XYZ file of C-alpha atoms in Angstrom:
686
model
C 25.881 -3.021 -55.754
C 23.521 -3.728 -58.663
C 19.924 -4.577 -57.964
C 20.177 -8.013 -59.550
C 23.235 -8.739 -57.374
C 21.345 -7.720 -54.224
C 18.398 -9.929 -55.187
C 20.760 -12.845 -55.799
C 22.417 -12.319 -52.391
C 19.044 -12.113 -50.620
C 17.731 -15.283 -52.262
C 21.014 -17.093 -51.577
C 20.835 -16.075 -47.911
C 17.249 -17.324 -47.765
C 18.170 -20.666 -49.323
C 21.118 -21.109 -46.950
C 18.935 -20.230 -43.942
C 16.269 -22.683 -45.090
C 18.898 -25.393 -45.577
C 20.336 -24.756 -42.100
C 16.841 -24.836 -40.578
C 15.956 -28.105 -42.293
C 19.318 -29.589 -41.281
C 18.776 -28.528 -37.665
C 15.290 -30.033 -37.712
C 16.678 -33.271 -39.098
C 19.385 -33.375 -36.423
C 16.812 -32.760 -33.677
C 14.550 -35.467 -35.099
C 17.509 -37.840 -35.294
C 18.342 -37.103 -31.640
C 14.773 -37.843 -30.522
C 14.710 -41.032 -32.596
C 18.084 -42.033 -31.125
C 16.698 -41.664 -27.597
C 13.636 -43.757 -28.411
C 15.776 -46.459 -30.042
C 18.049 -46.441 -26.977
C 15.102 -46.935 -24.619
C 13.596 -49.732 -26.729
C 16.968 -51.441 -27.172
C 17.784 -51.342 -23.468
C 14.327 -52.652 -22.557
C 14.788 -55.584 -24.969
C 18.274 -56.282 -23.658
C 17.037 -56.348 -20.062
C 14.183 -58.688 -20.982
C 16.502 -61.077 -22.862
C 19.032 -61.036 -19.994
C 16.311 -61.881 -17.483
C 15.147 -64.730 -19.741
C 18.673 -66.162 -20.084
C 19.232 -65.753 -16.324
C 15.946 -67.535 -15.585
C 17.052 -70.559 -17.667
C 20.328 -70.807 -15.749
C 18.594 -70.345 -12.383
C 15.927 -72.962 -13.189
C 18.568 -75.597 -13.883
C 20.513 -74.614 -10.753
C 17.388 -74.700 -8.561
C 16.525 -78.225 -9.806
C 20.026 -79.475 -9.008
C 19.911 -77.988 -5.487
C 16.480 -79.549 -4.863
C 17.877 -83.016 -5.673
C 20.851 -82.416 -3.391
C 18.558 -81.265 -0.553
C 16.650 -84.581 -0.791
C 19.854 -86.644 -0.302
C 19.500 -87.843 3.318
C 23.109 -89.007 3.620
C 24.351 -85.591 2.579
C 22.064 -83.910 5.126
C 23.249 -86.181 7.942
C 26.906 -85.655 7.044
C 26.393 -81.910 7.143
C 24.561 -82.143 10.491
C 27.376 -84.278 11.968
C 30.041 -81.965 10.505
C 31.624 -84.842 8.655
C 33.272 -82.932 5.834
C 34.645 -85.972 3.969
C 31.277 -87.800 4.106
C 29.543 -84.658 2.838
C 31.960 -84.450 -0.056
C 31.359 -88.147 -0.838
C 27.621 -87.530 -0.690
C 28.038 -84.590 -3.028
C 30.022 -86.798 -5.404
C 27.418 -89.534 -5.317
C 24.704 -87.095 -6.328
C 24.349 -86.293 -9.984
C 23.924 -82.546 -10.144
C 24.049 -82.141 -13.965
C 20.604 -81.407 -15.484
C 20.028 -81.578 -19.243
C 23.687 -81.161 -19.993
C 24.023 -77.975 -17.960
C 27.349 -77.274 -16.303
C 27.619 -78.446 -12.699
C 27.690 -75.942 -9.875
C 31.037 -74.387 -9.166
C 30.336 -74.141 -5.443
C 27.957 -75.576 -2.830
C 27.535 -74.137 0.681
C 25.430 -75.032 3.700
C 24.771 -72.189 6.149
C 23.172 -72.521 9.575
C 20.251 -70.467 10.854
C 22.696 -68.146 12.615
C 24.578 -67.497 9.352
C 27.550 -69.672 10.337
C 28.936 -71.783 7.417
C 28.521 -75.559 8.062
C 29.840 -76.887 4.768
C 31.429 -75.381 1.663
C 32.851 -76.892 -1.500
C 34.088 -75.183 -4.646
C 35.712 -71.871 -5.532
C 33.769 -69.956 -2.899
C 34.519 -72.262 -0.009
C 36.419 -69.568 1.891
C 34.201 -66.531 1.394
C 30.680 -65.269 2.060
C 28.332 -65.861 -0.895
C 25.002 -64.364 0.208
C 23.990 -61.944 2.941
C 21.658 -62.431 5.905
C 18.641 -61.182 3.928
C 18.857 -64.082 1.471
C 19.434 -66.598 4.300
C 16.400 -65.380 6.266
C 14.245 -65.482 3.154
C 15.313 -69.095 2.402
C 14.645 -70.164 6.001
C 11.137 -68.739 5.659
C 10.547 -71.178 2.816
C 11.026 -68.635 0.012
C 13.792 -69.792 -2.348
C 16.051 -66.964 -3.505
C 17.700 -66.916 -6.916
C 19.609 -64.327 -8.847
C 22.958 -62.815 -9.715
C 25.763 -62.464 -7.170
C 29.062 -60.647 -7.708
C 31.524 -61.565 -4.975
C 33.871 -59.020 -3.359
C 36.649 -60.705 -5.368
C 34.921 -59.454 -8.545
C 33.644 -62.868 -9.728
C 30.053 -63.049 -11.040
C 27.865 -66.063 -10.197
C 24.318 -67.257 -10.753
C 23.178 -68.154 -7.221
C 20.229 -70.123 -5.794
C 19.418 -70.650 -2.080
C 16.787 -72.862 -0.437
C 16.071 -74.452 2.962
C 17.213 -78.007 3.773
C 16.231 -80.157 6.755
C 19.207 -81.969 8.356
C 17.134 -83.683 11.051
C 18.541 -81.388 13.687
C 17.075 -78.201 12.302
C 16.692 -76.183 9.129
C 19.749 -74.945 7.282
C 20.216 -73.076 3.996
C 21.640 -74.873 0.959
C 23.345 -72.466 -1.456
C 24.653 -73.339 -4.889
C 26.036 -71.304 -7.734
C 27.919 -71.337 -10.977
C 29.751 -68.699 -12.928
C 27.642 -66.218 -14.896
C 29.780 -66.630 -17.994
C 27.503 -69.244 -19.712
C 24.541 -66.899 -19.332
C 26.649 -64.002 -20.607
C 27.828 -66.057 -23.624
C 24.288 -67.135 -24.439
C 23.062 -63.515 -24.270
C 25.913 -62.342 -26.529
C 25.140 -65.130 -29.028
C 21.441 -64.187 -29.140
C 22.194 -60.491 -29.670
C 25.203 -60.884 -31.945
C 27.257 -58.661 -29.665
C 29.864 -58.810 -26.914
C 28.657 -58.750 -23.284
C 30.254 -57.821 -19.971
C 29.312 -57.566 -16.308
C 30.889 -54.810 -14.234
C 30.703 -54.200 -10.499
C 29.202 -51.127 -8.835
C 32.749 -49.773 -8.607
C 33.269 -50.081 -12.356
C 35.671 -53.042 -12.314
C 35.191 -55.909 -14.772
C 33.560 -59.048 -13.314
C 32.941 -61.163 -16.435
C 33.160 -60.473 -20.184
C 33.044 -62.268 -23.535
C 35.584 -59.734 -24.858
C 37.701 -58.327 -22.006
C 40.051 -56.306 -24.229
C 37.163 -54.657 -26.068
C 35.471 -53.867 -22.768
C 38.592 -52.152 -21.430
C 38.612 -49.944 -24.540
C 35.099 -48.649 -23.815
C 35.105 -48.890 -19.998
C 35.553 -45.146 -19.510
C 32.276 -44.474 -21.391
C 30.126 -46.724 -19.149
C 28.624 -45.871 -15.753
C 27.852 -48.822 -13.432
C 24.774 -47.093 -11.944
C 23.275 -45.066 -14.825
C 21.879 -46.467 -18.114
C 24.226 -45.796 -21.053
C 23.633 -45.845 -24.816
C 26.198 -44.335 -27.168
C 28.448 -44.993 -30.131
C 32.173 -45.488 -29.456
C 35.030 -45.756 -31.930
C 37.654 -48.383 -31.096
C 40.427 -48.205 -33.631
C 38.834 -48.534 -37.064
C 35.662 -50.155 -35.694
C 32.513 -48.532 -34.344
C 30.457 -50.031 -31.531
C 27.106 -49.240 -29.946
C 27.726 -49.523 -26.205
C 24.607 -50.128 -24.102
C 24.783 -50.346 -20.334
C 21.857 -51.187 -18.009
C 22.070 -51.567 -14.207
C 21.450 -55.097 -12.760
C 20.675 -56.186 -9.192
C 21.941 -58.948 -6.942
C 19.930 -61.803 -5.464
C 19.378 -59.656 -2.336
C 17.912 -56.813 -4.388
C 20.822 -54.409 -3.948
C 22.661 -52.977 -7.019
C 25.132 -55.486 -8.398
C 26.623 -53.395 -11.185
C 25.817 -53.048 -14.859
C 25.328 -55.282 -17.889
C 27.276 -53.847 -20.846
C 26.578 -54.908 -24.452
C 28.895 -53.892 -27.284
C 27.529 -54.304 -30.816
C 29.742 -53.783 -33.881
C 27.999 -51.235 -36.155
C 30.963 -50.346 -38.346
C 29.264 -51.313 -41.622
C 25.924 -49.627 -40.891
C 27.620 -46.494 -39.586
C 29.734 -46.257 -42.748
C 26.577 -46.505 -44.836
C 24.922 -43.806 -42.719
C 27.891 -41.480 -43.037
C 27.978 -41.972 -46.791
C 24.252 -41.233 -47.000
C 24.685 -38.038 -44.946
C 27.614 -36.927 -47.104
C 25.698 -37.490 -50.332
C 22.702 -35.651 -48.863
C 24.831 -32.644 -47.908
C 26.550 -32.610 -51.284
C 23.179 -32.810 -53.012
C 21.767 -29.957 -50.917
C 24.810 -27.767 -51.601
C 24.644 -28.584 -55.313
C 20.943 -27.719 -55.457
C 21.538 -24.415 -53.653
C 24.401 -23.468 -55.963
C 22.409 -24.490 -59.022
C 19.423 -22.445 -57.853
C 21.611 -19.390 -57.237
C 23.240 -19.737 -60.669
C 19.901 -20.104 -62.470
C 18.501 -17.143 -60.544
C 21.492 -14.972 -61.429
C 21.233 -15.889 -65.128
C 17.490 -15.196 -65.134
C 17.968 -11.833 -63.438
C 20.758 -10.879 -65.870
C 18.536 -11.672 -68.852
C 15.556 -9.883 -67.289
C 17.528 -6.746 -66.372
C 19.377 -6.436 -69.728
C 16.599 -4.332 -71.345
C 16.495 -2.124 -68.272
C 20.260 -1.565 -68.510
C 19.844 -0.424 -72.128
C 17.149 2.012 -71.014
C 19.457 3.385 -68.310
C 22.229 3.984 -70.885
C 19.762 5.863 -73.088
C 18.689 8.115 -70.193
C 22.329 8.916 -69.444
C 22.803 10.042 -73.074
C 19.710 12.225 -72.839
C 21.077 13.838 -69.655
C 24.188 14.889 -71.672
C 22.015 16.600 -74.280
C 22.172 13.844 -76.921
C 18.543 13.876 -78.023
C 19.071 11.585 -81.039
C 19.337 8.359 -79.121
C 18.300 5.211 -81.018
C 15.562 3.470 -79.115
C 13.309 0.649 -80.144
C 9.691 1.736 -80.213
C 6.581 -0.238 -80.456
C 7.520 -2.543 -77.577
C 5.288 -2.892 -74.567
C 8.138 -3.407 -72.138
C 10.165 -0.821 -70.263
C 12.335 0.097 -73.276
C 9.314 0.988 -75.413
C 7.880 3.141 -72.640
C 11.218 4.975 -72.229
C 11.469 5.596 -76.014
C 7.978 7.094 -76.042
C 8.991 9.338 -73.130
C 12.071 10.579 -75.069
C 9.900 11.540 -78.051
C 7.638 13.492 -75.742
C 10.694 15.253 -74.281
C 11.728 16.362 -77.782
C 8.304 17.801 -78.508
C 8.397 19.696 -75.241
C 11.804 21.196 -76.126
C 10.387 22.736 -79.315
C 7.414 24.032 -77.414
C 9.713 25.611 -74.837
C 11.531 27.609 -77.554
C 8.248 28.897 -78.866
C 7.047 29.766 -75.414
C 10.224 31.676 -74.572
C 9.272 34.584 -76.868
C 5.780 34.585 -75.446
C 7.142 34.741 -71.888
C 9.350 37.713 -72.899
C 6.319 39.709 -74.022
C 4.475 38.770 -70.884
C 7.484 39.808 -68.816
C 7.473 43.311 -70.263
C 3.798 43.733 -69.482
C 4.407 42.487 -65.944
C 7.258 44.984 -65.530
C 4.971 47.879 -66.384
C 2.423 46.625 -63.873
C 5.115 46.253 -61.201
C 6.409 49.773 -61.862
C 2.950 51.172 -61.424
C 2.486 49.315 -58.145
C 5.884 50.451 -56.895
C 4.962 54.087 -57.527
C 1.770 53.583 -55.541
C 3.803 52.003 -52.708
C 6.294 54.863 -52.721
C 3.545 57.422 -52.405
C 2.499 56.003 -49.028
C 6.100 55.889 -47.740
C 7.817 58.729 -45.880
C 11.368 57.759 -46.881
C 13.659 60.464 -48.299
C 14.888 58.047 -50.988
C 11.485 57.708 -52.642
C 12.119 60.513 -55.186
C 15.354 58.930 -56.367
C 13.735 55.499 -56.641
C 10.789 56.876 -58.608
C 13.135 58.773 -60.952
C 15.089 55.587 -61.656
C 11.894 53.805 -62.727
C 11.389 56.197 -65.671
C 15.069 56.553 -66.663
C 15.473 54.947 -70.116
C 18.677 56.751 -71.103
C 20.808 53.702 -70.416
C 18.477 51.091 -71.763
C 20.985 49.573 -74.156
C 20.377 45.979 -73.074
C 17.070 44.151 -72.748
C 17.543 43.403 -69.053
C 18.089 47.089 -68.029
C 14.476 47.408 -67.026
C 14.769 44.371 -64.815
C 17.835 45.886 -63.172
C 16.026 49.087 -62.430
C 13.119 47.142 -60.980
C 15.549 45.123 -58.904
C 17.172 48.314 -57.599
C 13.821 49.810 -56.659
C 12.690 46.580 -55.055
C 15.951 46.428 -53.108
C 15.378 49.903 -51.718
C 11.781 49.123 -50.887
C 12.879 45.852 -49.285
C 15.403 47.644 -47.052
C 12.776 50.064 -45.841
C 10.234 47.292 -45.220
C 12.874 45.194 -43.448
C 13.692 48.091 -41.115
C 10.032 48.561 -40.318
C 9.628 44.832 -39.865
C 12.578 44.708 -37.453
C 11.067 47.479 -35.378
C 7.748 45.662 -35.366
C 9.443 42.354 -34.515
C 11.294 43.863 -31.559
C 8.015 45.238 -30.276
C 6.409 41.802 -30.635
C 9.352 40.195 -28.805
C 9.014 42.651 -25.949
C 5.294 41.978 -25.794
C 5.857 38.204 -25.746
C 8.481 38.567 -23.009
C 6.035 40.606 -20.953
C 3.361 37.938 -21.463
C 5.852 35.188 -20.533
C 6.841 36.998 -17.331
C 3.191 37.466 -16.484
C 2.494 33.778 -17.147
C 5.424 32.761 -14.941
C 4.196 35.076 -12.220
C 0.710 33.537 -12.380
C 2.216 30.011 -12.325
C 4.410 30.966 -9.368
C 1.398 32.339 -7.514
C -0.464 29.097 -8.197
C 2.483 27.007 -6.978
C 2.743 29.114 -3.831
C -0.965 28.559 -3.170
C -0.442 24.796 -3.531
C 2.640 24.943 -1.266
C 0.625 26.888 1.311
C -2.099 24.233 1.282
C 0.508 21.473 1.541
C 2.211 23.233 4.457
C -1.119 23.606 6.207
C -1.910 19.942 5.526
C 1.261 18.570 7.132
C 0.590 20.370 10.437
C -1.675 18.461 12.850
C -5.214 19.822 12.903
C -7.059 17.449 15.200
C -6.200 16.201 18.677
C -8.292 13.724 20.601
C -8.064 14.498 24.339
C -6.180 11.899 26.379
C -6.562 11.710 30.158
C -7.942 15.229 30.125
C -5.124 16.830 28.077
C -6.617 19.082 25.369
C -4.585 20.834 22.673
C -5.426 23.315 19.935
C -3.058 25.242 17.649
C -3.064 27.528 14.609
C -0.523 29.095 12.245
C -1.025 32.104 9.940
C 1.904 32.763 7.574
C 2.929 36.331 6.730
C 3.399 35.342 3.065
C 1.892 32.548 1.021
C 3.966 30.043 3.004
C 5.753 30.575 6.296
C 8.589 29.369 8.434
C 6.720 28.877 11.748
C 5.415 25.492 12.728
C 3.804 23.712 15.632
C 3.413 20.016 16.318
C 2.114 17.616 18.963
C 2.284 13.838 18.927
C 2.169 10.822 21.256
C 5.438 9.390 22.522
C 3.745 6.515 24.309
C 0.471 5.777 26.097
C 0.899 8.499 28.729
C 3.354 11.042 27.273
C 2.584 13.725 24.702
C 5.212 15.887 22.966
C 4.471 19.508 21.931
C 6.578 22.071 20.145
C 6.411 25.540 18.624
C 9.235 26.809 16.390
C 10.180 29.833 14.297
C 12.565 29.515 11.322
C 14.692 32.502 10.330
C 13.410 34.286 7.239
C 10.175 33.810 5.360
C 8.871 32.308 2.159
C 9.932 29.107 0.413
C 13.421 28.682 2.030
C 11.954 29.057 5.518
C 9.126 26.637 4.664
C 11.578 24.003 3.428
C 13.777 24.403 6.506
C 10.632 24.222 8.650
C 9.572 20.908 7.006
C 13.038 19.414 7.529
C 13.155 20.580 11.179
C 9.708 19.162 11.964
C 10.502 15.801 10.313
C 13.842 15.437 12.106
C 12.279 16.386 15.457
C 9.679 13.658 15.142
C 12.340 11.129 14.147
C 14.679 12.027 17.046
C 11.871 12.271 19.634
C 10.907 8.628 19.127
C 14.312 7.542 20.438
C 14.985 10.084 23.184
C 13.041 10.514 26.443
C 15.021 13.626 27.480
C 13.798 16.835 25.727
C 17.201 18.510 26.239
C 19.013 15.571 24.640
C 16.427 15.434 21.841
C 16.934 19.148 21.057
C 20.716 18.700 21.176
C 20.562 15.874 18.617
C 18.210 17.920 16.428
C 20.665 20.846 16.553
C 23.550 18.619 15.413
C 21.523 17.264 12.499
C 20.416 20.727 11.338
C 23.860 22.308 11.698
C 25.487 19.804 9.326
C 25.873 21.216 5.779
C 23.903 24.351 6.708
C 25.459 26.394 3.899
C 22.588 28.923 3.879
C 23.241 29.712 7.587
C 19.560 29.383 8.500
C 18.489 28.787 12.087
C 15.353 27.992 14.027
C 14.195 28.866 17.544
C 12.178 26.136 19.223
C 10.413 25.284 22.464
C 9.941 21.531 22.985
C 8.009 20.032 25.918
C 6.853 16.568 26.986
C 3.767 16.241 29.263
C 3.069 13.147 31.348
C -0.737 12.916 31.416
C -0.657 10.799 34.579
C 1.009 13.370 36.811
C 0.994 16.644 34.861
C 4.805 16.677 35.003
C 6.324 18.735 32.146
C 9.925 18.465 30.994
C 11.100 20.930 28.399
C 14.019 22.516 26.566
C 14.173 26.014 25.081
C 16.361 26.716 22.019
C 16.345 30.551 21.976
C 12.538 30.753 21.709
C 9.992 33.033 23.406
C 9.176 31.458 26.796
C 5.583 30.157 26.961
C 3.072 31.032 29.698
C 1.505 28.805 32.314
C -2.178 29.664 32.966
C -2.828 28.481 36.515
C -6.396 27.517 37.318
C -6.268 29.584 40.520
C -5.516 32.815 38.680
C -1.837 33.734 38.303
C -0.167 33.864 34.905
C 3.436 32.633 34.993
C 6.113 32.632 32.284
C 7.853 29.308 31.936
C 11.266 29.479 33.664
C 14.085 30.095 31.202
C 16.660 27.401 30.435
C 20.060 27.616 28.793
C 20.083 27.200 25.026
C 20.537 29.064 21.737
C 18.847 28.781 18.352
C 19.270 25.502 16.482
C 21.530 24.957 13.419
C 24.021 27.665 14.465
C 26.755 25.512 16.042
C 27.176 21.759 16.275
C 27.604 19.971 19.586
C 25.636 22.459 21.723
C 24.159 21.344 25.069
C 20.708 22.432 26.226
C 19.384 22.682 29.768
C 16.426 20.570 30.834
C 13.566 22.395 32.577
C 10.785 21.032 34.807
C 7.361 22.260 35.843
C 4.113 20.677 36.971
C 0.617 21.370 35.703
C -2.145 21.038 38.212
C -5.601 19.968 37.044
C -7.100 22.883 35.127
C -3.726 24.558 34.374
C -2.944 25.573 30.820
C 0.231 26.050 28.781
C 0.293 28.687 26.008
C 3.136 28.537 23.434
C 3.636 31.151 20.676
C 6.117 32.700 18.229
C 7.402 36.283 18.077
C 4.913 37.063 15.306
C 2.438 37.718 18.153
C 4.454 40.077 20.336
C 6.277 41.798 17.440
C 3.196 42.740 15.417
C 2.960 46.465 14.531
C -0.014 48.796 14.369
C -0.272 51.554 11.694
C 1.583 53.969 14.037
C 4.579 51.584 14.315
C 3.955 50.399 17.909
C 4.500 46.732 18.796
C 1.969 44.405 20.347
C 4.547 43.383 23.023
C 4.262 40.893 25.877
C 2.130 43.102 28.135
C -0.817 43.058 25.735
C -0.440 39.277 25.271
C -0.418 38.668 29.042
C -3.484 40.861 29.527
C -5.262 39.026 26.740
C -4.352 35.612 28.224
C -5.732 36.690 31.628
C -9.113 37.257 29.990
C -9.020 33.718 28.575
C -7.774 31.867 31.652
C -10.777 29.562 31.675
C -11.840 29.725 28.029
C -12.121 26.498 26.059
C -8.828 25.409 24.553
C -10.042 25.616 20.944
C -10.998 29.299 21.388
C -7.692 30.664 22.742
C -5.454 30.497 19.566
C -8.204 32.069 17.448
C -8.819 34.827 19.994
C -5.095 35.680 20.145
C -4.788 35.826 16.349
C -7.944 37.941 16.057
C -6.571 40.403 18.634
C -3.270 40.662 16.714
C -5.101 41.283 13.431
C -7.221 43.980 15.060
C -4.077 45.559 16.511
C -2.454 45.699 13.048
C -5.433 47.720 11.842
C -5.502 46.196 8.363
C -1.798 46.755 7.789
C 0.467 44.088 6.306
C 1.387 41.148 8.532
C 5.120 41.407 9.215
C 5.770 37.884 10.545
C 4.200 34.439 10.834
C 1.806 34.076 13.767
C 1.683 30.698 15.543
C -0.136 29.794 18.787
C -0.562 26.514 20.687
C -2.781 26.135 23.751
C -2.824 23.034 25.987
C -4.858 22.468 29.186
C -4.359 19.643 31.664
C -7.647 18.763 33.407
C -7.814 15.014 34.041
C -10.688 15.261 36.510
C -12.878 17.895 34.850
C -12.945 16.321 31.382
C -12.782 19.669 29.564
C -13.890 19.597 25.990
C -11.110 18.993 23.444
C -10.604 20.902 20.204
C -12.822 20.366 17.245
C -11.568 19.771 13.744
C -10.535 22.937 11.987
């Protein structure tokens, strides 16, 4: 697409967008103005309706007041003489200033019972108890009333004294005169509809039925409606009855066919004018761009001829526009072509001198090389027997350079392979250092997740320690409160060492804590833990574990052993006892295994020492194991030592036994002493 075409399309799109935006703004402004006009129109219609209604009600109220002052009529009503009351009504002139006479008159007692009725409403209720009570209180009530039959009346009610008590005199006439007067003032057709949407009174019933579906009897309405070839503005406003309850809606229908036709014609001419202006602007822009880009097109044609080697292209010079600048550039190109021919001979002479220099440098390079092909390459440099063409010397140089390049490439490949090996060695070393750093962090994290401080509760003191054989280990210990009086303790040993054992250890410890919170039975708790660990155990890892719960009120200990080394009980009176064995194998081997529950009791001052096989299976430099006998002898020497000294003493003895040799397994110890009456000192923070 040509540039001028793209510019035309862009400008056209901008003009269309601007036109759409202005049209949208105009439509929005018209909508806002329409709403304001609707509000003002409805407010004026309501005010005029109230004024017309007040005129009708004033005349009706005056007529009722005269009738209430007729003593004969009051007595006839009190005596229930219907014929006399009708004669009294006939004797009384009810017409005021030419107004139409009432279409019904009713007299209602204080209890709401009709006493007298004459006119179209003589058989039905006209007003409700609220209006009657208000009239009896001396407050005349006037307003609109639409009967259940759908007829609309202007109603007035006031009290009347019959000599035997107060009654309510009610009179009313049809609302049609008021509706006709309102329609005449507004130059429109008017209707009254009930709250159910049925027509009560109208100056144009057929027209109202055509627009009835567009009017709501409870919500204000203002819209334009087409009826055949005519257009009407339909305005509906809710009205209320004499009692104050909703009576329906006043609907006004104004013929706006002529004004709407003028508006439509104005909108059409405006749209046509806008479209014409846009098209005219696009056409003028396209013509201007075509005229402006014509010189540039001529310059482009000239450049195409120059690209085909046609140097004698007629161009107008002396112009300051683009064509003149291009013509000047073509002249410069011609001058440069002549200069290039002259320079070609000069470059040839320079080339020969450069060849001699290159040959000399190649001989120097060959002298420092140990290749067996150097003699042949050097001989080819001085061979002029076949120099029949001018480029023979360049060929010889190319041949020599090719040979030199092959030798240098081979040396470079050897050097590159050595560099690659060196980089690989550095990368492996870097990975090893990073792995060591990560293992140090993992070791610190593993140490951080194990409990390191225990506040004595009811005399129960606990202290534990764990020394991994590698950077991170698979042993773990834990102790935590189950409730206010029960404390859970465990020591476990995961199969293997290193990262896999540490991960399995973290999972086992987390699951144990989760299961222990919902199980009071250690055997059941260990059984649930075994089922959880055995699921999806593709690596076939397992863990031995001793889990015990101590009641600090009684010293009662319940425990379960899952294939772990049995702990020792350090009695305060001297003997050292291994904890009785219970049935159970290592965890995570088989699902659904049952474990036996064990019981023992700690007397005040008794201790419980739990450990892993890293203690008893430590080796000295001669290959002998530490074994249980040494551990028991060592525990006898620490029967009454503070709790926080026992794990450290055991680990120090194992280290001394190993004699500086490598640690073969993780070493974990946990010491607990139950002394509720002695208040032995608890462990300090490690």
